[in-house]
PDB file of C-alpha atoms in Angstrom:
ATOM      1  CA  MET A 183     -85.879  48.695  94.624  1.00 50.00           C
ATOM      2  CA  THR A 184     -83.112  48.284  92.086  1.00 52.00           C
ATOM      3  CA  ASP A 185     -80.634  45.427  92.329  1.00 54.00           C
ATOM      4  CA  PRO A 186     -77.140  46.962  92.483  1.00 55.00           C
ATOM      5  CA  GLY A 187     -75.561  43.831  90.903  1.00 54.00           C
ATOM      6  CA  ARG A 188     -77.766  43.993  87.799  1.00 56.00           C
ATOM      7  CA  PRO A 189     -76.173  45.810  84.826  1.00 52.00           C
ATOM      8  CA  VAL A 190     -77.733  48.921  83.515  1.00 53.00           C
ATOM      9  CA  THR A 191     -79.662  48.464  80.305  1.00 55.00           C
ATOM     10  CA  GLY A 192     -77.737  49.644  77.254  1.00 54.00           C
ATOM     11  CA  TYR A 193     -74.220  48.848  78.540  1.00 53.00           C
ATOM     12  CA  PRO A 194     -72.252  45.683  77.971  1.00 57.00           C
ATOM     13  CA  ALA A 195     -71.893  43.224  80.772  1.00 58.00           C
ATOM     14  CA  PRO A 196     -68.726  43.655  82.804  1.00 59.00           C
ATOM     15  CA  PRO A 197     -66.031  40.954  82.633  1.00 59.00           C
ATOM     16  CA  PRO A 198     -65.956  38.388  85.399  1.00 60.00           C
ATOM     17  CA  PRO A 199     -63.816  39.200  88.396  1.00 57.00           C
ATOM     18  CA  ALA A 200     -60.123  38.179  88.258  1.00 53.00           C
ATOM     19  CA  THR A 201     -59.096  35.208  90.286  1.00 54.00           C
ATOM     20  CA  ASN A 202     -55.313  35.860  90.525  1.00 53.00           C
ATOM     21  CA  GLY A 203     -55.237  39.504  91.590  1.00 52.00           C
ATOM     22  CA  TYR A 204     -55.593  41.205  88.191  1.00 50.00           C
ATOM     23  CA  ALA A 205     -58.611  41.458  86.005  1.00 51.00           C
ATOM     24  CA  TYR A 206     -58.328  40.516  82.342  1.00 50.00           C
ATOM     25  CA  PRO A 207     -59.556  43.591  80.445  1.00 53.00           C
ATOM     26  CA  TYR A 208     -61.125  41.663  77.593  1.00 51.00           C
ATOM     27  CA  ALA A 209     -63.317  38.657  77.302  1.00 53.00           C
ATOM     28  CA  ALA A 210     -61.321  35.465  76.719  1.00 53.00           C
ATOM     29  CA  HIS A 211     -61.731  33.739  73.391  1.00 54.00           C
ATOM     30  CA  PRO A 212     -63.357  30.377  73.527  1.00 58.00           C
ATOM     31  CA  GLN A 213     -61.073  27.330  73.058  1.00 58.00           C
ATOM     32  CA  PRO A 214     -61.117  25.941  69.509  1.00 56.00           C
ATOM     33  CA  ASN A 215     -62.845  22.663  68.958  1.00 58.00           C
ATOM     34  CA  GLN A 216     -60.380  19.728  69.218  1.00 55.00           C
ATOM     35  CA  PRO A 217     -60.250  17.497  66.131  1.00 54.00           C
ATOM     36  CA  ALA A 218     -61.789  14.118  66.562  1.00 52.00           C
ATOM     37  CA  TYR A 219     -59.411  11.114  66.616  1.00 50.00           C
ATOM     38  CA  PHE A 220     -60.396   7.507  66.182  1.00 49.00           C
ATOM     39  CA  ASN A 221     -58.697   4.802  68.169  1.00 54.00           C
ATOM     40  CA  VAL A 222     -58.159   2.218  65.454  1.00 51.00           C
ATOM     41  CA  ALA A 223     -56.356  -0.214  67.741  1.00 54.00           C
ATOM     42  CA  GLY A 224     -59.248  -0.249  70.101  1.00 53.00           C
ATOM     43  CA  ASN A 225     -61.800  -0.923  67.390  1.00 55.00           C
ATOM     44  CA  PRO A 226     -63.115  -4.427  68.043  1.00 56.00           C
ATOM     45  CA  ASN A 227     -64.487  -4.651  64.488  1.00 56.00           C
ATOM     46  CA  HIS A 228     -61.068  -4.151  62.800  1.00 54.00           C
ATOM     47  CA  TYR A 229     -59.623  -7.273  61.085  1.00 55.00           C
ATOM     48  CA  PRO A 230     -56.195  -7.589  59.342  1.00 57.00           C
ATOM     49  CA  ASN A 231     -56.165  -8.037  55.599  1.00 57.00           C
ATOM     50  CA  PRO A 232     -55.849 -11.779  54.871  1.00 56.00           C
ATOM     51  CA  TYR A 233     -54.769 -11.375  51.220  1.00 60.00           C
ATOM     52  CA  PRO A 234     -50.972 -10.915  51.746  1.00 65.00           C
ATOM     53  CA  ASN A 235     -50.743 -14.329  53.456  1.00 74.00           C
ATOM     54  CA  GLN A 236     -52.679 -15.947  50.619  1.00 78.00           C
ATOM     55  CA  GLN A 237     -50.394 -14.312  48.036  1.00 78.00           C
ATOM     56  CA  ARG A 238     -47.277 -15.507  49.897  1.00 79.00           C
ATOM     57  CA  ALA A 239     -48.612 -19.068  50.065  1.00 80.00           C
ATOM     58  CA  THR A 240     -49.429 -18.992  46.338  1.00 82.00           C
ATOM     59  CA  PHE A 241     -45.917 -17.720  45.543  1.00 82.00           C
ATOM     60  CA  LEU A 242     -44.281 -20.499  47.587  1.00 83.00           C
ATOM     61  CA  ARG A 243     -46.439 -23.141  45.901  1.00 84.00           C
ATOM     62  CA  ARG A 244     -45.382 -21.861  42.486  1.00 85.00           C
ATOM     63  CA  ILE A 245     -41.686 -21.899  43.435  1.00 87.00           C
ATOM     64  CA  PHE A 246     -42.022 -25.467  44.726  1.00 84.00           C
ATOM     65  CA  ALA A 247     -43.832 -26.554  41.548  1.00 86.00           C
ATOM     66  CA  ILE A 248     -41.090 -24.999  39.372  1.00 89.00           C
ATOM     67  CA  PHE A 249     -38.401 -26.763  41.432  1.00 86.00           C
ATOM     68  CA  ILE A 250     -40.119 -30.152  41.088  1.00 87.00           C
ATOM     69  CA  GLY A 251     -40.613 -29.547  37.370  1.00 86.00           C
ATOM     70  CA  CYS A 252     -36.891 -28.792  36.881  1.00 87.00           C
ATOM     71  CA  ILE A 253     -35.943 -32.005  38.685  1.00 86.00           C
ATOM     72  CA  ILE A 254     -38.317 -34.041  36.520  1.00 85.00           C
ATOM     73  CA  ILE A 255     -37.013 -32.449  33.306  1.00 80.00           C
ATOM     74  CA  PHE A 256     -33.369 -32.981  34.310  1.00 71.00           C
ATOM     75  CA  GLY A 257     -34.032 -36.590  35.295  1.00 74.00           C
ATOM     76  CA  THR A 258     -35.804 -37.225  31.996  1.00 70.00           C
ATOM     77  CA  ILE A 259     -32.869 -35.803  30.006  1.00 66.00           C
ATOM     78  CA  VAL A 260     -30.353 -37.925  31.928  1.00 62.00           C
ATOM     79  CA  PHE A 261     -32.490 -41.046  31.462  1.00 59.00           C
ATOM     80  CA  ILE A 262     -32.811 -40.457  27.704  1.00 61.00           C
ATOM     81  CA  MET A 263     -29.057 -39.924  27.383  1.00 58.00           C
ATOM     82  CA  TRP A 264     -28.432 -43.115  29.336  1.00 58.00           C
ATOM     83  CA  LEU A 265     -30.754 -45.031  26.998  1.00 47.00           C
ATOM     84  CA  VAL A 266     -28.953 -43.624  23.960  1.00 51.00           C
ATOM     85  CA  LEU A 267     -25.371 -43.981  25.204  1.00 56.00           C
ATOM     86  CA  ARG A 268     -25.689 -47.060  27.448  1.00 67.00           C
ATOM     87  CA  PRO A 269     -22.439 -46.329  29.372  1.00 79.00           C
ATOM     88  CA  GLN A 270     -20.524 -49.370  30.636  1.00 88.00           C
ATOM     89  CA  VAL A 271     -17.644 -49.628  33.082  1.00 92.00           C
ATOM     90  CA  PRO A 272     -14.247 -50.558  31.619  1.00 95.00           C
ATOM     91  CA  GLN A 273     -12.876 -54.083  31.856  1.00 97.00           C
ATOM     92  CA  PHE A 274      -9.592 -54.832  33.652  1.00 98.00           C
ATOM     93  CA  ARG A 275      -7.590 -58.036  33.294  1.00 98.00           C
ATOM     94  CA  VAL A 276      -4.251 -58.998  34.889  1.00 98.00           C
ATOM     95  CA  GLN A 277      -2.024 -60.459  32.188  1.00 98.00           C
ATOM     96  CA  THR A 278       1.266 -60.726  34.086  1.00 98.00           C
ATOM     97  CA  LEU A 279       2.499 -60.440  37.650  1.00 98.00           C
ATOM     98  CA  THR A 280       6.150 -60.963  38.540  1.00 98.00           C
ATOM     99  CA  LEU A 281       7.891 -60.789  41.884  1.00 97.00           C
ATOM    100  CA  ALA A 282      11.581 -59.986  42.379  1.00 97.00           C
ATOM    101  CA  ASN A 283      13.912 -59.343  45.323  1.00 96.00           C
ATOM    102  CA  PHE A 284      11.391 -60.824  47.703  1.00 96.00           C
ATOM    103  CA  ASN A 285      12.515 -61.123  51.314  1.00 95.00           C
ATOM    104  CA  LEU A 286      10.805 -61.556  54.684  1.00 94.00           C
ATOM    105  CA  THR A 287      13.096 -61.255  57.690  1.00 94.00           C
ATOM    106  CA  SER A 288      12.777 -62.875  61.088  1.00 92.00           C
ATOM    107  CA  ASN A 289      11.643 -59.594  62.616  1.00 94.00           C
ATOM    108  CA  SER A 290       8.740 -59.378  60.086  1.00 94.00           C
ATOM    109  CA  MET A 291      10.211 -56.826  57.683  1.00 96.00           C
ATOM    110  CA  ILE A 292       9.081 -57.473  54.096  1.00 96.00           C
ATOM    111  CA  SER A 293      10.577 -56.177  50.872  1.00 96.00           C
ATOM    112  CA  GLY A 294      10.140 -56.926  47.182  1.00 97.00           C
ATOM    113  CA  ASN A 295       9.257 -55.645  43.718  1.00 98.00           C
ATOM    114  CA  TRP A 296       5.887 -56.510  42.138  1.00 98.00           C
ATOM    115  CA  ASN A 297       5.440 -55.750  38.444  1.00 98.00           C
ATOM    116  CA  ALA A 298       1.852 -56.090  37.185  1.00 98.00           C
ATOM    117  CA  GLY A 299       0.677 -55.862  33.587  1.00 98.00           C
ATOM    118  CA  PHE A 300      -2.996 -55.102  32.829  1.00 96.00           C
ATOM    119  CA  THR A 301      -5.161 -54.806  29.786  1.00 97.00           C
ATOM    120  CA  VAL A 302      -7.877 -52.184  30.143  1.00 97.00           C
ATOM    121  CA  ARG A 303     -10.715 -52.286  27.628  1.00 97.00           C
ATOM    122  CA  ASN A 304     -13.300 -49.591  26.966  1.00 96.00           C
ATOM    123  CA  PRO A 305     -16.462 -51.452  25.847  1.00 95.00           C
ATOM    124  CA  ASN A 306     -18.363 -48.273  24.923  1.00 93.00           C
ATOM    125  CA  SER A 307     -18.873 -47.403  21.270  1.00 89.00           C
ATOM    126  CA  LYS A 308     -19.885 -43.765  21.922  1.00 88.00           C
ATOM    127  CA  ILE A 309     -17.936 -42.808  25.053  1.00 91.00           C
ATOM    128  CA  THR A 310     -14.285 -41.870  25.632  1.00 94.00           C
ATOM    129  CA  LEU A 311     -12.774 -42.520  29.062  1.00 95.00           C
ATOM    130  CA  TYR A 312     -10.367 -40.132  30.801  1.00 96.00           C
ATOM    131  CA  TYR A 313      -8.405 -41.598  33.716  1.00 97.00           C
ATOM    132  CA  ASP A 314      -7.276 -38.626  35.816  1.00 93.00           C
ATOM    133  CA  HIS A 315      -5.753 -40.574  38.699  1.00 95.00           C
ATOM    134  CA  VAL A 316      -5.105 -44.285  39.233  1.00 97.00           C
ATOM    135  CA  GLU A 317      -3.739 -45.765  42.445  1.00 98.00           C
ATOM    136  CA  ALA A 318      -2.717 -49.432  42.753  1.00 98.00           C
ATOM    137  CA  ALA A 319      -1.832 -51.541  45.788  1.00 98.00           C
ATOM    138  CA  VAL A 320      -0.719 -55.120  46.367  1.00 98.00           C
ATOM    139  CA  PHE A 321      -2.105 -57.047  49.349  1.00 98.00           C
ATOM    140  CA  TYR A 322      -1.494 -60.318  51.093  1.00 97.00           C
ATOM    141  CA  LYS A 323      -4.990 -61.257  52.252  1.00 94.00           C
ATOM    142  CA  SER A 324      -6.193 -57.912  53.683  1.00 94.00           C
ATOM    143  CA  GLU A 325      -2.778 -56.480  54.591  1.00 96.00           C
ATOM    144  CA  SER A 326      -1.295 -53.863  52.281  1.00 96.00           C
ATOM    145  CA  ILE A 327       2.332 -54.404  51.243  1.00 97.00           C
ATOM    146  CA  ALA A 328       3.073 -51.745  48.596  1.00 97.00           C
ATOM    147  CA  VAL A 329       1.265 -48.828  46.913  1.00 97.00           C
ATOM    148  CA  THR A 330       1.950 -46.870  43.720  1.00 97.00           C
ATOM    149  CA  THR A 331       0.341 -44.256  41.469  1.00 97.00           C
ATOM    150  CA  LEU A 332      -0.098 -44.737  37.716  1.00 96.00           C
ATOM    151  CA  PRO A 333       0.142 -41.900  35.164  1.00 95.00           C
ATOM    152  CA  PRO A 334      -3.132 -40.564  33.657  1.00 96.00           C
ATOM    153  CA  PHE A 335      -4.271 -41.960  30.315  1.00 96.00           C
ATOM    154  CA  VAL A 336      -7.153 -41.704  27.836  1.00 96.00           C
ATOM    155  CA  GLN A 337      -9.125 -44.536  26.241  1.00 95.00           C
ATOM    156  CA  GLY A 338     -10.957 -44.045  22.992  1.00 94.00           C
ATOM    157  CA  LYS A 339     -14.124 -45.846  21.967  1.00 93.00           C
ATOM    158  CA  LYS A 340     -13.738 -49.643  21.901  1.00 94.00           C
ATOM    159  CA  ASN A 341     -10.065 -49.188  22.742  1.00 96.00           C
ATOM    160  CA  GLU A 342      -7.827 -51.642  24.614  1.00 97.00           C
ATOM    161  CA  THR A 343      -4.882 -50.219  26.541  1.00 96.00           C
ATOM    162  CA  THR A 344      -1.935 -51.969  28.202  1.00 96.00           C
ATOM    163  CA  VAL A 345      -1.049 -50.574  31.615  1.00 96.00           C
ATOM    164  CA  THR A 346       1.860 -51.557  33.860  1.00 97.00           C
ATOM    165  CA  ALA A 347       2.261 -50.921  37.562  1.00 97.00           C
ATOM    166  CA  THR A 348       5.468 -51.351  39.550  1.00 97.00           C
ATOM    167  CA  LEU A 349       4.979 -51.675  43.293  1.00 98.00           C
ATOM    168  CA  VAL A 350       7.975 -51.605  45.621  1.00 97.00           C
ATOM    169  CA  SER A 351       8.196 -52.442  49.303  1.00 96.00           C
ATOM    170  CA  LEU A 352      11.379 -51.473  51.141  1.00 92.00           C
ATOM    171  CA  SER A 353      11.532 -53.131  54.547  1.00 89.00           C
ATOM    172  CA  GLU A 354       7.942 -52.544  55.592  1.00 92.00           C
ATOM    173  CA  TYR A 355       6.657 -54.149  58.752  1.00 94.00           C
ATOM    174  CA  PHE A 356       4.437 -57.157  57.981  1.00 95.00           C
ATOM    175  CA  ASN A 357       2.039 -58.716  60.486  1.00 94.00           C
ATOM    176  CA  ASP A 358       1.242 -62.133  58.967  1.00 93.00           C
ATOM    177  CA  ARG A 359       4.776 -63.472  58.682  1.00 92.00           C
ATOM    178  CA  ASN A 360       3.770 -67.027  59.595  1.00 94.00           C
ATOM    179  CA  GLY A 361       0.991 -67.127  56.996  1.00 95.00           C
ATOM    180  CA  ILE A 362       3.153 -66.048  54.091  1.00 95.00           C
ATOM    181  CA  ASN A 363       5.973 -68.410  55.125  1.00 94.00           C
ATOM    182  CA  SER A 364       3.503 -71.310  55.185  1.00 95.00           C
ATOM    183  CA  ASP A 365       2.430 -70.440  51.630  1.00 96.00           C
ATOM    184  CA  ARG A 366       6.040 -70.252  50.453  1.00 95.00           C
ATOM    185  CA  ALA A 367       6.656 -73.692  51.953  1.00 95.00           C
ATOM    186  CA  ARG A 368       3.946 -75.009  49.610  1.00 94.00           C
ATOM    187  CA  GLY A 369       5.585 -73.287  46.636  1.00 95.00           C
ATOM    188  CA  SER A 370       3.241 -70.350  45.913  1.00 96.00           C
ATOM    189  CA  VAL A 371       1.741 -67.228  47.483  1.00 97.00           C
ATOM    190  CA  ASP A 372      -1.630 -65.656  46.652  1.00 97.00           C
ATOM    191  CA  PHE A 373      -1.602 -61.863  46.326  1.00 98.00           C
ATOM    192  CA  ASN A 374      -4.464 -59.436  45.695  1.00 98.00           C
ATOM    193  CA  LEU A 375      -4.303 -56.289  43.594  1.00 98.00           C
ATOM    194  CA  ARG A 376      -6.624 -53.372  44.213  1.00 98.00           C
ATOM    195  CA  MET A 377      -6.942 -50.150  42.247  1.00 98.00           C
ATOM    196  CA  VAL A 378      -8.907 -46.955  42.624  1.00 98.00           C
ATOM    197  CA  ALA A 379      -9.337 -44.857  39.466  1.00 97.00           C
ATOM    198  CA  ARG A 380     -10.888 -41.431  39.016  1.00 96.00           C
ATOM    199  CA  VAL A 381     -12.564 -41.450  35.593  1.00 95.00           C
ATOM    200  CA  LYS A 382     -14.586 -39.042  33.447  1.00 92.00           C
ATOM    201  CA  PHE A 383     -16.897 -40.184  30.647  1.00 90.00           C
ATOM    202  CA  LYS A 384     -17.171 -38.053  27.481  1.00 89.00           C
ATOM    203  CA  ALA A 385     -19.649 -38.464  24.643  1.00 85.00           C
ATOM    204  CA  GLY A 386     -19.399 -35.658  22.087  1.00 78.00           C
ATOM    205  CA  ALA A 387     -19.829 -32.395  24.000  1.00 77.00           C
ATOM    206  CA  TRP A 388     -21.365 -34.163  26.987  1.00 74.00           C
ATOM    207  CA  TRP A 389     -19.156 -34.774  30.032  1.00 79.00           C
ATOM    208  CA  THR A 390     -19.995 -36.598  33.195  1.00 76.00           C
ATOM    209  CA  ARG A 391     -18.654 -35.633  36.560  1.00 77.00           C
ATOM    210  CA  ARG A 392     -15.710 -37.644  37.845  1.00 86.00           C
ATOM    211  CA  ARG A 393     -16.618 -41.150  38.899  1.00 90.00           C
ATOM    212  CA  ILE A 394     -14.628 -43.420  41.184  1.00 95.00           C
ATOM    213  CA  LEU A 395     -13.874 -46.896  39.818  1.00 96.00           C
ATOM    214  CA  ARG A 396     -12.866 -49.617  42.254  1.00 97.00           C
ATOM    215  CA  ILE A 397     -10.972 -52.520  40.693  1.00 98.00           C
ATOM    216  CA  TYR A 398     -10.294 -55.720  42.616  1.00 98.00           C
ATOM    217  CA  CYS A 399      -8.105 -58.534  41.285  1.00 98.00           C
ATOM    218  CA  PRO A 400      -8.083 -61.371  43.848  1.00 97.00           C
ATOM    219  CA  ASN A 401      -6.180 -64.640  44.192  1.00 96.00           C
ATOM    220  CA  LEU A 402      -3.226 -63.904  41.940  1.00 98.00           C
ATOM    221  CA  THR A 403      -1.031 -66.934  42.574  1.00 97.00           C
ATOM    222  CA  VAL A 404       2.696 -66.293  42.269  1.00 98.00           C
ATOM    223  CA  GLY A 405       5.000 -69.293  42.249  1.00 97.00           C
ATOM    224  CA  VAL A 406       7.686 -68.529  44.808  1.00 94.00           C
ATOM    225  CA  SER A 407       9.300 -71.047  47.155  1.00 91.00           C
ATOM    226  CA  ALA A 408      10.887 -70.565  50.544  1.00 88.00           C
ATOM    227  CA  ASN A 409      14.351 -70.680  48.979  1.00 91.00           C
ATOM    228  CA  SER A 410      13.571 -68.272  46.136  1.00 92.00           C
ATOM    229  CA  SER A 411      13.233 -64.497  45.965  1.00 94.00           C
ATOM    230  CA  ALA A 412      11.493 -64.349  42.565  1.00 96.00           C
ATOM    231  CA  GLY A 413       8.389 -65.752  40.950  1.00 96.00           C
ATOM    232  CA  SER A 414       5.649 -65.129  38.399  1.00 97.00           C
ATOM    233  CA  LEU A 415       1.902 -65.509  37.917  1.00 97.00           C
ATOM    234  CA  THR A 416       0.687 -69.074  37.485  1.00 96.00           C
ATOM    235  CA  GLY A 417      -2.560 -70.266  35.976  1.00 91.00           C
ATOM    236  CA  GLY A 418      -2.833 -67.642  33.232  1.00 94.00           C
ATOM    237  CA  SER A 419      -4.404 -64.189  33.178  1.00 96.00           C
ATOM    238  CA  LYS A 420      -7.184 -63.234  35.586  1.00 96.00           C
ATOM    239  CA  ASN A 421     -10.211 -60.970  35.232  1.00 97.00           C
ATOM    240  CA  CYS A 422     -10.798 -58.226  37.778  1.00 98.00           C
ATOM    241  CA  ARG A 423     -14.028 -57.020  39.324  1.00 97.00           C
ATOM    242  CA  VAL A 424     -14.914 -53.397  38.547  1.00 97.00           C
ATOM    243  CA  GLY A 425     -17.511 -51.326  40.335  1.00 92.00           C
ATOM    244  CA  LEU A 426     -18.546 -47.703  40.774  1.00 84.00           C
TER     245      LEU A 426
END
């Protein structure tokens, strides 16, 4: 007995029955094969390339070596120039110091005119000195009494220059009234002069950066009594200490 569900030989097989109410008249095409993808992130055998880190480290080492080499070369040049030029600080000497119109009131107000004369010597045979700014001050012990600014000047090689500074105090308050009156009772008062100078050194086409000179001239004894308002330096000229 023939199976009614079996197709008749010589005819194509019928399409499968529809599942949503309508039969599809033709056979459906098979789905195309999906391309294969590889999960690189999940590959346990994948390692990052170590060469970029090595190249970066090599580059940094070269930069550091060049930097150190430049410092060594610059230091060598400066040292050779120092050996050739042998720069020395200038020499300051107080030749005169006079005091006029000196007065110290009972309420500790001080006034007076100090006139200082210096000789400034450039001991260098290959270097010219340029004084851009010079400030001078007169002190009693550590207390400032008067301050002034000197005009700029230039000193040639082995040159000696005379510089004057006038310092004026007009009724400034003064702390150590008893100390200065005791000195006047003995016939003399010791003053100190201090200067700060901004200087440039020039040798040919070579310039240095500005250097700060500090000049200190201590124990300048001025003969002035309690009954006098004027006096002058005693004991001759005095050398000053100069430092950078």
